[in-house]
Amino acid sequence: MADFTELLAGYGRFRVHDWTRQRDRWAELSEGQSPKVMIIACSDSRVDPAQVFDTSPGEIFVVRNVANLVPPFELDGKRHGVSAALEFAVTQLQVSEIVVMGHGSCGGVHAALTQAFDGKAPGEGGFIAHWVDMLDDARDRVIATHGTGPDALHALELETVRVSIANLRTFPCIPEREAAGTLRLRGAYFAIADGVLHVMDDDGEFAPA
Ligand SMILES: [Zn+2]
């Protein structure tokens, strides 16, 4: 795997090839961005939305975090990175779709399922534990049906998408726009092993795209 020095060599290639080829595009983008789609994905190094969807600069507004989660609307005076990005995408950029993309072999989901970091101090795993504990209700449902094996992991990976979409709807700006027909919420799941993207239908079921 590349270290930062090697990444700089990659930057050199980008500057000479991609950037030069899309020079006009970059010039246009320097005036502002107007992506139509926001994507919420996992921080996992294997599931870069720009790569999976083969997008160009300016096309997707992306938030990535552990297990592609959206916490519910909370007024607790704390700092909310996902909420701020969401607010910006919806009220300022006025995106017309928000896609939550889960994925296979998700370490965050594994942590939620096994509760491996429970009881750890913040900075030693406690932040992970408290972040993924927003999946606890889903975890209980999954374990009741699938136990705690590989099937459970997969089921909980799909649940992250449903939980995040349900939490998105706790932000008043979202159902308002859904009702007006100006915003649509979508779910997807990228299976790393075979590179297949599954898309969620209106009933919350996933099928290959
Ligand atoms: Zn993940």
JSON list of C-alpha atoms and ligand atoms in Angstrom, two decimals:
[
{"chain": "A", "resi": 1, "resn": "MET", "atom": "CA", "xyz": [0.00, 0.00, 0.00]},
{"chain": "A", "resi": 2, "resn": "ALA", "atom": "CA", "xyz": [1.15, 3.51, -0.82]},
{"chain": "A", "resi": 3, "resn": "ASP", "atom": "CA", "xyz": [2.51, 5.97, 1.73]},
{"chain": "A", "resi": 4, "resn": "PHE", "atom": "CA", "xyz": [2.08, 9.73, 1.30]},
{"chain": "A", "resi": 5, "resn": "THR", "atom": "CA", "xyz": [5.31, 10.09, -0.69]},
{"chain": "A", "resi": 6, "resn": "GLU", "atom": "CA", "xyz": [3.98, 7.59, -3.20]},
{"chain": "A", "resi": 7, "resn": "LEU", "atom": "CA", "xyz": [0.61, 9.36, -3.20]},
{"chain": "A", "resi": 8, "resn": "LEU", "atom": "CA", "xyz": [2.48, 12.51, -4.25]},
{"chain": "A", "resi": 9, "resn": "ALA", "atom": "CA", "xyz": [3.74, 10.63, -7.28]},
{"chain": "A", "resi": 10, "resn": "GLY", "atom": "CA", "xyz": [0.08, 9.87, -8.00]},
{"chain": "A", "resi": 11, "resn": "TYR", "atom": "CA", "xyz": [-0.69, 13.57, -7.70]},
{"chain": "A", "resi": 12, "resn": "GLY", "atom": "CA", "xyz": [2.05, 14.21, -10.27]},
{"chain": "A", "resi": 13, "resn": "ARG", "atom": "CA", "xyz": [0.31, 11.85, -12.70]},
{"chain": "A", "resi": 14, "resn": "PHE", "atom": "CA", "xyz": [-3.09, 13.45, -11.98]},
{"chain": "A", "resi": 15, "resn": "ARG", "atom": "CA", "xyz": [-1.70, 16.95, -12.58]},
{"chain": "A", "resi": 16, "resn": "VAL", "atom": "CA", "xyz": [-0.14, 15.96, -15.91]},
{"chain": "A", "resi": 17, "resn": "HIS", "atom": "CA", "xyz": [-2.98, 13.80, -17.22]},
{"chain": "A", "resi": 18, "resn": "ASP", "atom": "CA", "xyz": [-6.46, 14.11, -15.65]},
{"chain": "A", "resi": 19, "resn": "TRP", "atom": "CA", "xyz": [-6.22, 17.71, -14.56]},
{"chain": "A", "resi": 20, "resn": "THR", "atom": "CA", "xyz": [-4.84, 18.83, -17.90]},
{"chain": "A", "resi": 21, "resn": "ARG", "atom": "CA", "xyz": [-7.45, 16.88, -19.84]},
{"chain": "A", "resi": 22, "resn": "GLN", "atom": "CA", "xyz": [-10.27, 18.38, -17.80]},
{"chain": "A", "resi": 23, "resn": "ARG", "atom": "CA", "xyz": [-8.81, 21.85, -17.54]},
{"chain": "A", "resi": 24, "resn": "ASP", "atom": "CA", "xyz": [-11.97, 23.57, -18.79]},
{"chain": "A", "resi": 25, "resn": "ARG", "atom": "CA", "xyz": [-14.05, 21.57, -16.34]},
{"chain": "A", "resi": 26, "resn": "TRP", "atom": "CA", "xyz": [-11.83, 22.64, -13.44]},
{"chain": "A", "resi": 27, "resn": "ALA", "atom": "CA", "xyz": [-12.00, 26.26, -14.58]},
{"chain": "A", "resi": 28, "resn": "GLU", "atom": "CA", "xyz": [-15.79, 26.04, -14.59]},
{"chain": "A", "resi": 29, "resn": "LEU", "atom": "CA", "xyz": [-15.79, 24.33, -11.19]},
{"chain": "A", "resi": 30, "resn": "SER", "atom": "CA", "xyz": [-13.66, 27.06, -9.68]},
{"chain": "A", "resi": 31, "resn": "GLU", "atom": "CA", "xyz": [-16.75, 29.27, -10.05]},
{"chain": "A", "resi": 32, "resn": "GLY", "atom": "CA", "xyz": [-18.80, 26.93, -7.83]},
{"chain": "A", "resi": 33, "resn": "GLN", "atom": "CA", "xyz": [-20.27, 23.47, -7.45]},
{"chain": "A", "resi": 34, "resn": "SER", "atom": "CA", "xyz": [-23.77, 22.21, -8.21]},
{"chain": "A", "resi": 35, "resn": "PRO", "atom": "CA", "xyz": [-23.81, 18.45, -7.63]},
{"chain": "A", "resi": 36, "resn": "LYS", "atom": "CA", "xyz": [-27.25, 16.82, -7.88]},
{"chain": "A", "resi": 37, "resn": "VAL", "atom": "CA", "xyz": [-26.41, 13.87, -5.66]},
{"chain": "A", "resi": 38, "resn": "MET", "atom": "CA", "xyz": [-25.15, 13.59, -2.10]},
{"chain": "A", "resi": 39, "resn": "ILE", "atom": "CA", "xyz": [-23.60, 10.26, -1.16]},
{"chain": "A", "resi": 40, "resn": "ILE", "atom": "CA", "xyz": [-23.11, 8.99, 2.37]},
{"chain": "A", "resi": 41, "resn": "ALA", "atom": "CA", "xyz": [-20.59, 6.16, 2.37]},
{"chain": "A", "resi": 42, "resn": "CYS", "atom": "CA", "xyz": [-18.19, 4.36, 4.68]},
{"chain": "A", "resi": 43, "resn": "SER", "atom": "CA", "xyz": [-14.64, 5.63, 5.28]},
{"chain": "A", "resi": 44, "resn": "ASP", "atom": "CA", "xyz": [-13.40, 2.18, 4.29]},
{"chain": "A", "resi": 45, "resn": "SER", "atom": "CA", "xyz": [-10.48, 2.50, 1.82]},
{"chain": "A", "resi": 46, "resn": "ARG", "atom": "CA", "xyz": [-12.14, 0.08, -0.62]},
{"chain": "A", "resi": 47, "resn": "VAL", "atom": "CA", "xyz": [-15.43, 1.85, -1.25]},
{"chain": "A", "resi": 48, "resn": "ASP", "atom": "CA", "xyz": [-14.72, 5.25, -2.77]},
{"chain": "A", "resi": 49, "resn": "PRO", "atom": "CA", "xyz": [-17.99, 6.50, -4.31]},
{"chain": "A", "resi": 50, "resn": "ALA", "atom": "CA", "xyz": [-16.15, 8.51, -6.99]},
{"chain": "A", "resi": 51, "resn": "GLN", "atom": "CA", "xyz": [-14.52, 5.28, -8.13]},
{"chain": "A", "resi": 52, "resn": "VAL", "atom": "CA", "xyz": [-17.58, 3.03, -7.84]},
{"chain": "A", "resi": 53, "resn": "PHE", "atom": "CA", "xyz": [-19.78, 5.49, -9.77]},
{"chain": "A", "resi": 54, "resn": "ASP", "atom": "CA", "xyz": [-16.99, 6.65, -12.10]},
{"chain": "A", "resi": 55, "resn": "THR", "atom": "CA", "xyz": [-17.82, 10.29, -11.48]},
{"chain": "A", "resi": 56, "resn": "SER", "atom": "CA", "xyz": [-16.10, 13.48, -12.59]},
{"chain": "A", "resi": 57, "resn": "PRO", "atom": "CA", "xyz": [-15.12, 16.33, -10.27]},
{"chain": "A", "resi": 58, "resn": "GLY", "atom": "CA", "xyz": [-18.15, 18.31, -9.10]},
{"chain": "A", "resi": 59, "resn": "GLU", "atom": "CA", "xyz": [-20.69, 15.51, -9.62]},
{"chain": "A", "resi": 60, "resn": "ILE", "atom": "CA", "xyz": [-21.17, 14.09, -6.13]},
{"chain": "A", "resi": 61, "resn": "PHE", "atom": "CA", "xyz": [-21.15, 15.68, -2.67]},
{"chain": "A", "resi": 62, "resn": "VAL", "atom": "CA", "xyz": [-19.77, 13.03, -0.34]},
{"chain": "A", "resi": 63, "resn": "VAL", "atom": "CA", "xyz": [-19.72, 12.35, 3.37]},
{"chain": "A", "resi": 64, "resn": "ARG", "atom": "CA", "xyz": [-17.85, 9.31, 4.58]},
{"chain": "A", "resi": 65, "resn": "ASN", "atom": "CA", "xyz": [-17.69, 7.94, 8.10]},
{"chain": "A", "resi": 66, "resn": "VAL", "atom": "CA", "xyz": [-17.54, 4.65, 9.97]},
{"chain": "A", "resi": 67, "resn": "ALA", "atom": "CA", "xyz": [-20.33, 2.40, 8.61]},
{"chain": "A", "resi": 68, "resn": "ASN", "atom": "CA", "xyz": [-22.01, 5.11, 6.46]},
{"chain": "A", "resi": 69, "resn": "LEU", "atom": "CA", "xyz": [-24.21, 6.26, 9.33]},
{"chain": "A", "resi": 70, "resn": "VAL", "atom": "CA", "xyz": [-26.43, 9.29, 9.73]},
{"chain": "A", "resi": 71, "resn": "PRO", "atom": "CA", "xyz": [-27.22, 10.06, 13.38]},
{"chain": "A", "resi": 72, "resn": "PRO", "atom": "CA", "xyz": [-30.71, 11.34, 14.12]},
{"chain": "A", "resi": 73, "resn": "PHE", "atom": "CA", "xyz": [-31.54, 15.04, 14.32]},
{"chain": "A", "resi": 74, "resn": "GLU", "atom": "CA", "xyz": [-30.23, 16.10, 17.75]},
{"chain": "A", "resi": 75, "resn": "LEU", "atom": "CA", "xyz": [-30.21, 19.49, 19.46]},
{"chain": "A", "resi": 76, "resn": "ASP", "atom": "CA", "xyz": [-27.59, 18.88, 22.13]},
{"chain": "A", "resi": 77, "resn": "GLY", "atom": "CA", "xyz": [-25.19, 21.74, 21.41]},
{"chain": "A", "resi": 78, "resn": "LYS", "atom": "CA", "xyz": [-22.46, 19.29, 20.33]},
{"chain": "A", "resi": 79, "resn": "ARG", "atom": "CA", "xyz": [-20.71, 19.47, 16.96]},
{"chain": "A", "resi": 80, "resn": "HIS", "atom": "CA", "xyz": [-22.40, 17.43, 14.25]},
{"chain": "A", "resi": 81, "resn": "GLY", "atom": "CA", "xyz": [-20.33, 16.83, 11.13]},
{"chain": "A", "resi": 82, "resn": "VAL", "atom": "CA", "xyz": [-22.87, 14.73, 9.26]},
{"chain": "A", "resi": 83, "resn": "SER", "atom": "CA", "xyz": [-25.71, 17.13, 10.10]},
{"chain": "A", "resi": 84, "resn": "ALA", "atom": "CA", "xyz": [-23.68, 20.12, 8.90]},
{"chain": "A", "resi": 85, "resn": "ALA", "atom": "CA", "xyz": [-22.81, 18.43, 5.59]},
{"chain": "A", "resi": 86, "resn": "LEU", "atom": "CA", "xyz": [-26.40, 17.33, 5.18]},
{"chain": "A", "resi": 87, "resn": "GLU", "atom": "CA", "xyz": [-27.73, 20.80, 5.85]},
{"chain": "A", "resi": 88, "resn": "PHE", "atom": "CA", "xyz": [-25.30, 22.25, 3.33]},
{"chain": "A", "resi": 89, "resn": "ALA", "atom": "CA", "xyz": [-26.16, 19.69, 0.65]},
{"chain": "A", "resi": 90, "resn": "VAL", "atom": "CA", "xyz": [-29.92, 19.98, 1.10]},
{"chain": "A", "resi": 91, "resn": "THR", "atom": "CA", "xyz": [-30.51, 23.65, 1.84]},
{"chain": "A", "resi": 92, "resn": "GLN", "atom": "CA", "xyz": [-27.60, 25.28, -0.02]},
{"chain": "A", "resi": 93, "resn": "LEU", "atom": "CA", "xyz": [-26.67, 22.98, -2.89]},
{"chain": "A", "resi": 94, "resn": "GLN", "atom": "CA", "xyz": [-30.26, 21.73, -3.11]},
{"chain": "A", "resi": 95, "resn": "VAL", "atom": "CA", "xyz": [-29.28, 18.22, -4.16]},
{"chain": "A", "resi": 96, "resn": "SER", "atom": "CA", "xyz": [-32.18, 16.21, -5.58]},
{"chain": "A", "resi": 97, "resn": "GLU", "atom": "CA", "xyz": [-31.03, 12.81, -4.30]},
{"chain": "A", "resi": 98, "resn": "ILE", "atom": "CA", "xyz": [-29.25, 11.46, -1.24]},
{"chain": "A", "resi": 99, "resn": "VAL", "atom": "CA", "xyz": [-27.74, 8.01, -1.59]},
{"chain": "A", "resi": 100, "resn": "VAL", "atom": "CA", "xyz": [-26.67, 5.99, 1.45]},
{"chain": "A", "resi": 101, "resn": "MET", "atom": "CA", "xyz": [-24.19, 3.34, 0.34]},
{"chain": "A", "resi": 102, "resn": "GLY", "atom": "CA", "xyz": [-23.35, 0.43, 2.62]},
{"chain": "A", "resi": 103, "resn": "HIS", "atom": "CA", "xyz": [-20.76, -2.20, 1.77]},
{"chain": "A", "resi": 104, "resn": "GLY", "atom": "CA", "xyz": [-19.52, -5.73, 2.38]},
{"chain": "A", "resi": 105, "resn": "SER", "atom": "CA", "xyz": [-16.81, -6.62, 4.91]},
{"chain": "A", "resi": 106, "resn": "CYS", "atom": "CA", "xyz": [-17.55, -3.46, 6.89]},
{"chain": "A", "resi": 107, "resn": "GLY", "atom": "CA", "xyz": [-15.37, -3.17, 9.99]},
{"chain": "A", "resi": 108, "resn": "GLY", "atom": "CA", "xyz": [-17.76, -0.68, 11.58]},
{"chain": "A", "resi": 109, "resn": "VAL", "atom": "CA", "xyz": [-20.67, -3.07, 11.19]},
{"chain": "A", "resi": 110, "resn": "HIS", "atom": "CA", "xyz": [-18.53, -5.89, 12.56]},
{"chain": "A", "resi": 111, "resn": "ALA", "atom": "CA", "xyz": [-17.84, -3.70, 15.62]},
{"chain": "A", "resi": 112, "resn": "ALA", "atom": "CA", "xyz": [-21.57, -3.03, 16.00]},
{"chain": "A", "resi": 113, "resn": "LEU", "atom": "CA", "xyz": [-22.40, -6.72, 15.78]},
{"chain": "A", "resi": 114, "resn": "THR", "atom": "CA", "xyz": [-19.67, -7.94, 18.14]},
{"chain": "A", "resi": 115, "resn": "GLN", "atom": "CA", "xyz": [-19.69, -4.86, 20.42]},
{"chain": "A", "resi": 116, "resn": "ALA", "atom": "CA", "xyz": [-15.92, -5.33, 20.41]},
{"chain": "A", "resi": 117, "resn": "PHE", "atom": "CA", "xyz": [-15.22, -1.77, 21.60]},
{"chain": "A", "resi": 118, "resn": "ASP", "atom": "CA", "xyz": [-17.86, -1.56, 24.30]},
{"chain": "A", "resi": 119, "resn": "GLY", "atom": "CA", "xyz": [-16.47, -0.32, 27.60]},
{"chain": "A", "resi": 120, "resn": "LYS", "atom": "CA", "xyz": [-13.37, 1.24, 25.97]},
{"chain": "A", "resi": 121, "resn": "ALA", "atom": "CA", "xyz": [-12.40, 4.80, 26.89]},
{"chain": "A", "resi": 122, "resn": "PRO", "atom": "CA", "xyz": [-12.94, 7.58, 24.33]},
{"chain": "A", "resi": 123, "resn": "GLY", "atom": "CA", "xyz": [-9.78, 7.63, 22.21]},
{"chain": "A", "resi": 124, "resn": "GLU", "atom": "CA", "xyz": [-9.21, 3.92, 22.86]},
{"chain": "A", "resi": 125, "resn": "GLY", "atom": "CA", "xyz": [-12.25, 2.65, 20.97]},
{"chain": "A", "resi": 126, "resn": "GLY", "atom": "CA", "xyz": [-14.99, 4.37, 22.91]},
{"chain": "A", "resi": 127, "resn": "PHE", "atom": "CA", "xyz": [-15.82, 6.76, 20.11]},
{"chain": "A", "resi": 128, "resn": "ILE", "atom": "CA", "xyz": [-16.30, 3.81, 17.75]},
{"chain": "A", "resi": 129, "resn": "ALA", "atom": "CA", "xyz": [-18.45, 1.99, 20.29]},
{"chain": "A", "resi": 130, "resn": "HIS", "atom": "CA", "xyz": [-20.72, 4.99, 20.84]},
{"chain": "A", "resi": 131, "resn": "TRP", "atom": "CA", "xyz": [-20.89, 5.76, 17.11]},
{"chain": "A", "resi": 132, "resn": "VAL", "atom": "CA", "xyz": [-21.99, 2.28, 16.06]},
{"chain": "A", "resi": 133, "resn": "ASP", "atom": "CA", "xyz": [-24.32, 1.83, 19.03]},
{"chain": "A", "resi": 134, "resn": "MET", "atom": "CA", "xyz": [-26.86, 3.73, 16.92]},
{"chain": "A", "resi": 135, "resn": "LEU", "atom": "CA", "xyz": [-27.23, 0.32, 15.25]},
{"chain": "A", "resi": 136, "resn": "ASP", "atom": "CA", "xyz": [-28.18, -1.43, 18.52]},
{"chain": "A", "resi": 137, "resn": "ASP", "atom": "CA", "xyz": [-31.90, -1.77, 17.73]},
{"chain": "A", "resi": 138, "resn": "ALA", "atom": "CA", "xyz": [-31.09, -3.08, 14.25]},
{"chain": "A", "resi": 139, "resn": "ARG", "atom": "CA", "xyz": [-28.48, -5.39, 15.79]},
{"chain": "A", "resi": 140, "resn": "ASP", "atom": "CA", "xyz": [-31.10, -6.91, 18.10]},
{"chain": "A", "resi": 141, "resn": "ARG", "atom": "CA", "xyz": [-33.45, -7.52, 15.16]},
{"chain": "A", "resi": 142, "resn": "VAL", "atom": "CA", "xyz": [-30.68, -9.05, 13.07]},
{"chain": "A", "resi": 143, "resn": "ILE", "atom": "CA", "xyz": [-29.44, -11.36, 15.83]},
{"chain": "A", "resi": 144, "resn": "ALA", "atom": "CA", "xyz": [-33.01, -12.53, 16.51]},
{"chain": "A", "resi": 145, "resn": "THR", "atom": "CA", "xyz": [-33.27, -13.64, 12.87]},
{"chain": "A", "resi": 146, "resn": "HIS", "atom": "CA", "xyz": [-29.72, -14.54, 11.83]},
{"chain": "A", "resi": 147, "resn": "GLY", "atom": "CA", "xyz": [-27.73, -15.23, 14.99]},
{"chain": "A", "resi": 148, "resn": "THR", "atom": "CA", "xyz": [-24.22, -13.72, 15.01]},
{"chain": "A", "resi": 149, "resn": "GLY", "atom": "CA", "xyz": [-22.50, -15.40, 12.01]},
{"chain": "A", "resi": 150, "resn": "PRO", "atom": "CA", "xyz": [-21.66, -14.12, 8.49]},
{"chain": "A", "resi": 151, "resn": "ASP", "atom": "CA", "xyz": [-25.37, -13.88, 7.56]},
{"chain": "A", "resi": 152, "resn": "ALA", "atom": "CA", "xyz": [-25.88, -11.51, 10.48]},
{"chain": "A", "resi": 153, "resn": "LEU", "atom": "CA", "xyz": [-22.99, -9.34, 9.38]},
{"chain": "A", "resi": 154, "resn": "HIS", "atom": "CA", "xyz": [-24.43, -9.04, 5.88]},
{"chain": "A", "resi": 155, "resn": "ALA", "atom": "CA", "xyz": [-27.93, -8.36, 7.23]},
{"chain": "A", "resi": 156, "resn": "LEU", "atom": "CA", "xyz": [-26.60, -5.66, 9.54]},
{"chain": "A", "resi": 157, "resn": "GLU", "atom": "CA", "xyz": [-24.62, -4.10, 6.67]},
{"chain": "A", "resi": 158, "resn": "LEU", "atom": "CA", "xyz": [-27.91, -3.71, 4.81]},
{"chain": "A", "resi": 159, "resn": "GLU", "atom": "CA", "xyz": [-29.57, -2.40, 7.97]},
{"chain": "A", "resi": 160, "resn": "THR", "atom": "CA", "xyz": [-27.04, 0.48, 8.17]},
{"chain": "A", "resi": 161, "resn": "VAL", "atom": "CA", "xyz": [-28.59, 1.83, 4.99]},
{"chain": "A", "resi": 162, "resn": "ARG", "atom": "CA", "xyz": [-32.15, 1.56, 6.29]},
{"chain": "A", "resi": 163, "resn": "VAL", "atom": "CA", "xyz": [-31.22, 3.07, 9.67]},
{"chain": "A", "resi": 164, "resn": "SER", "atom": "CA", "xyz": [-29.42, 5.99, 8.06]},
{"chain": "A", "resi": 165, "resn": "ILE", "atom": "CA", "xyz": [-32.36, 6.66, 5.73]},
{"chain": "A", "resi": 166, "resn": "ALA", "atom": "CA", "xyz": [-34.79, 6.55, 8.67]},
{"chain": "A", "resi": 167, "resn": "ASN", "atom": "CA", "xyz": [-32.55, 8.97, 10.58]},
{"chain": "A", "resi": 168, "resn": "LEU", "atom": "CA", "xyz": [-32.32, 11.28, 7.54]},
{"chain": "A", "resi": 169, "resn": "ARG", "atom": "CA", "xyz": [-36.10, 11.65, 7.78]},
{"chain": "A", "resi": 170, "resn": "THR", "atom": "CA", "xyz": [-35.79, 13.02, 11.35]},
{"chain": "A", "resi": 171, "resn": "PHE", "atom": "CA", "xyz": [-34.28, 16.19, 9.86]},
{"chain": "A", "resi": 172, "resn": "PRO", "atom": "CA", "xyz": [-37.25, 18.48, 9.08]},
{"chain": "A", "resi": 173, "resn": "CYS", "atom": "CA", "xyz": [-35.67, 19.69, 5.83]},
{"chain": "A", "resi": 174, "resn": "ILE", "atom": "CA", "xyz": [-35.78, 16.15, 4.39]},
{"chain": "A", "resi": 175, "resn": "PRO", "atom": "CA", "xyz": [-39.44, 15.00, 4.63]},
{"chain": "A", "resi": 176, "resn": "GLU", "atom": "CA", "xyz": [-40.47, 18.53, 3.63]},
{"chain": "A", "resi": 177, "resn": "ARG", "atom": "CA", "xyz": [-38.62, 18.18, 0.35]},
{"chain": "A", "resi": 178, "resn": "GLU", "atom": "CA", "xyz": [-39.64, 14.56, -0.15]},
{"chain": "A", "resi": 179, "resn": "ALA", "atom": "CA", "xyz": [-43.27, 15.63, 0.17]},
{"chain": "A", "resi": 180, "resn": "ALA", "atom": "CA", "xyz": [-42.69, 18.42, -2.35]},
{"chain": "A", "resi": 181, "resn": "GLY", "atom": "CA", "xyz": [-41.07, 15.93, -4.74]},
{"chain": "A", "resi": 182, "resn": "THR", "atom": "CA", "xyz": [-37.75, 17.78, -4.85]},
{"chain": "A", "resi": 183, "resn": "LEU", "atom": "CA", "xyz": [-35.67, 15.25, -2.94]},
{"chain": "A", "resi": 184, "resn": "ARG", "atom": "CA", "xyz": [-35.40, 11.47, -3.13]},
{"chain": "A", "resi": 185, "resn": "LEU", "atom": "CA", "xyz": [-33.61, 9.16, -0.71]},
{"chain": "A", "resi": 186, "resn": "ARG", "atom": "CA", "xyz": [-31.90, 6.11, -2.18]},
{"chain": "A", "resi": 187, "resn": "GLY", "atom": "CA", "xyz": [-30.10, 3.12, -0.70]},
{"chain": "A", "resi": 188, "resn": "ALA", "atom": "CA", "xyz": [-27.27, 1.07, -2.18]},
{"chain": "A", "resi": 189, "resn": "TYR", "atom": "CA", "xyz": [-24.83, -1.62, -1.13]},
{"chain": "A", "resi": 190, "resn": "PHE", "atom": "CA", "xyz": [-21.47, -2.33, -2.71]},
{"chain": "A", "resi": 191, "resn": "ALA", "atom": "CA", "xyz": [-20.29, -5.91, -2.38]},
{"chain": "A", "resi": 192, "resn": "ILE", "atom": "CA", "xyz": [-16.51, -5.61, -2.42]},
{"chain": "A", "resi": 193, "resn": "ALA", "atom": "CA", "xyz": [-15.82, -9.27, -3.21]},
{"chain": "A", "resi": 194, "resn": "ASP", "atom": "CA", "xyz": [-17.58, -9.31, -6.61]},
{"chain": "A", "resi": 195, "resn": "GLY", "atom": "CA", "xyz": [-17.78, -5.57, -7.31]},
{"chain": "A", "resi": 196, "resn": "VAL", "atom": "CA", "xyz": [-21.57, -5.69, -7.65]},
{"chain": "A", "resi": 197, "resn": "LEU", "atom": "CA", "xyz": [-23.71, -2.74, -6.59]},
{"chain": "A", "resi": 198, "resn": "HIS", "atom": "CA", "xyz": [-27.11, -3.57, -5.13]},
{"chain": "A", "resi": 199, "resn": "VAL", "atom": "CA", "xyz": [-29.82, -0.91, -5.15]},
{"chain": "A", "resi": 200, "resn": "MET", "atom": "CA", "xyz": [-32.57, -0.65, -2.56]},
{"chain": "A", "resi": 201, "resn": "ASP", "atom": "CA", "xyz": [-36.19, -0.50, -3.70]},
{"chain": "A", "resi": 202, "resn": "ASP", "atom": "CA", "xyz": [-39.08, 1.34, -2.03]},
{"chain": "A", "resi": 203, "resn": "ASP", "atom": "CA", "xyz": [-39.74, -1.68, 0.21]},
{"chain": "A", "resi": 204, "resn": "GLY", "atom": "CA", "xyz": [-36.19, -1.62, 1.53]},
{"chain": "A", "resi": 205, "resn": "GLU", "atom": "CA", "xyz": [-35.10, -4.71, -0.42]},
{"chain": "A", "resi": 206, "resn": "PHE", "atom": "CA", "xyz": [-31.80, -4.86, -2.30]},
{"chain": "A", "resi": 207, "resn": "ALA", "atom": "CA", "xyz": [-31.22, -6.20, -5.82]},
{"chain": "A", "resi": 208, "resn": "PRO", "atom": "CA", "xyz": [-28.22, -6.03, -8.18]},
{"chain": "A", "resi": 209, "resn": "ALA", "atom": "CA", "xyz": [-28.18, -2.85, -10.29]},
{"chain": "B", "resi": 1, "resn": "ZN", "atom": "ZN", "xyz": [-17.41, 0.09, 6.34]}
]
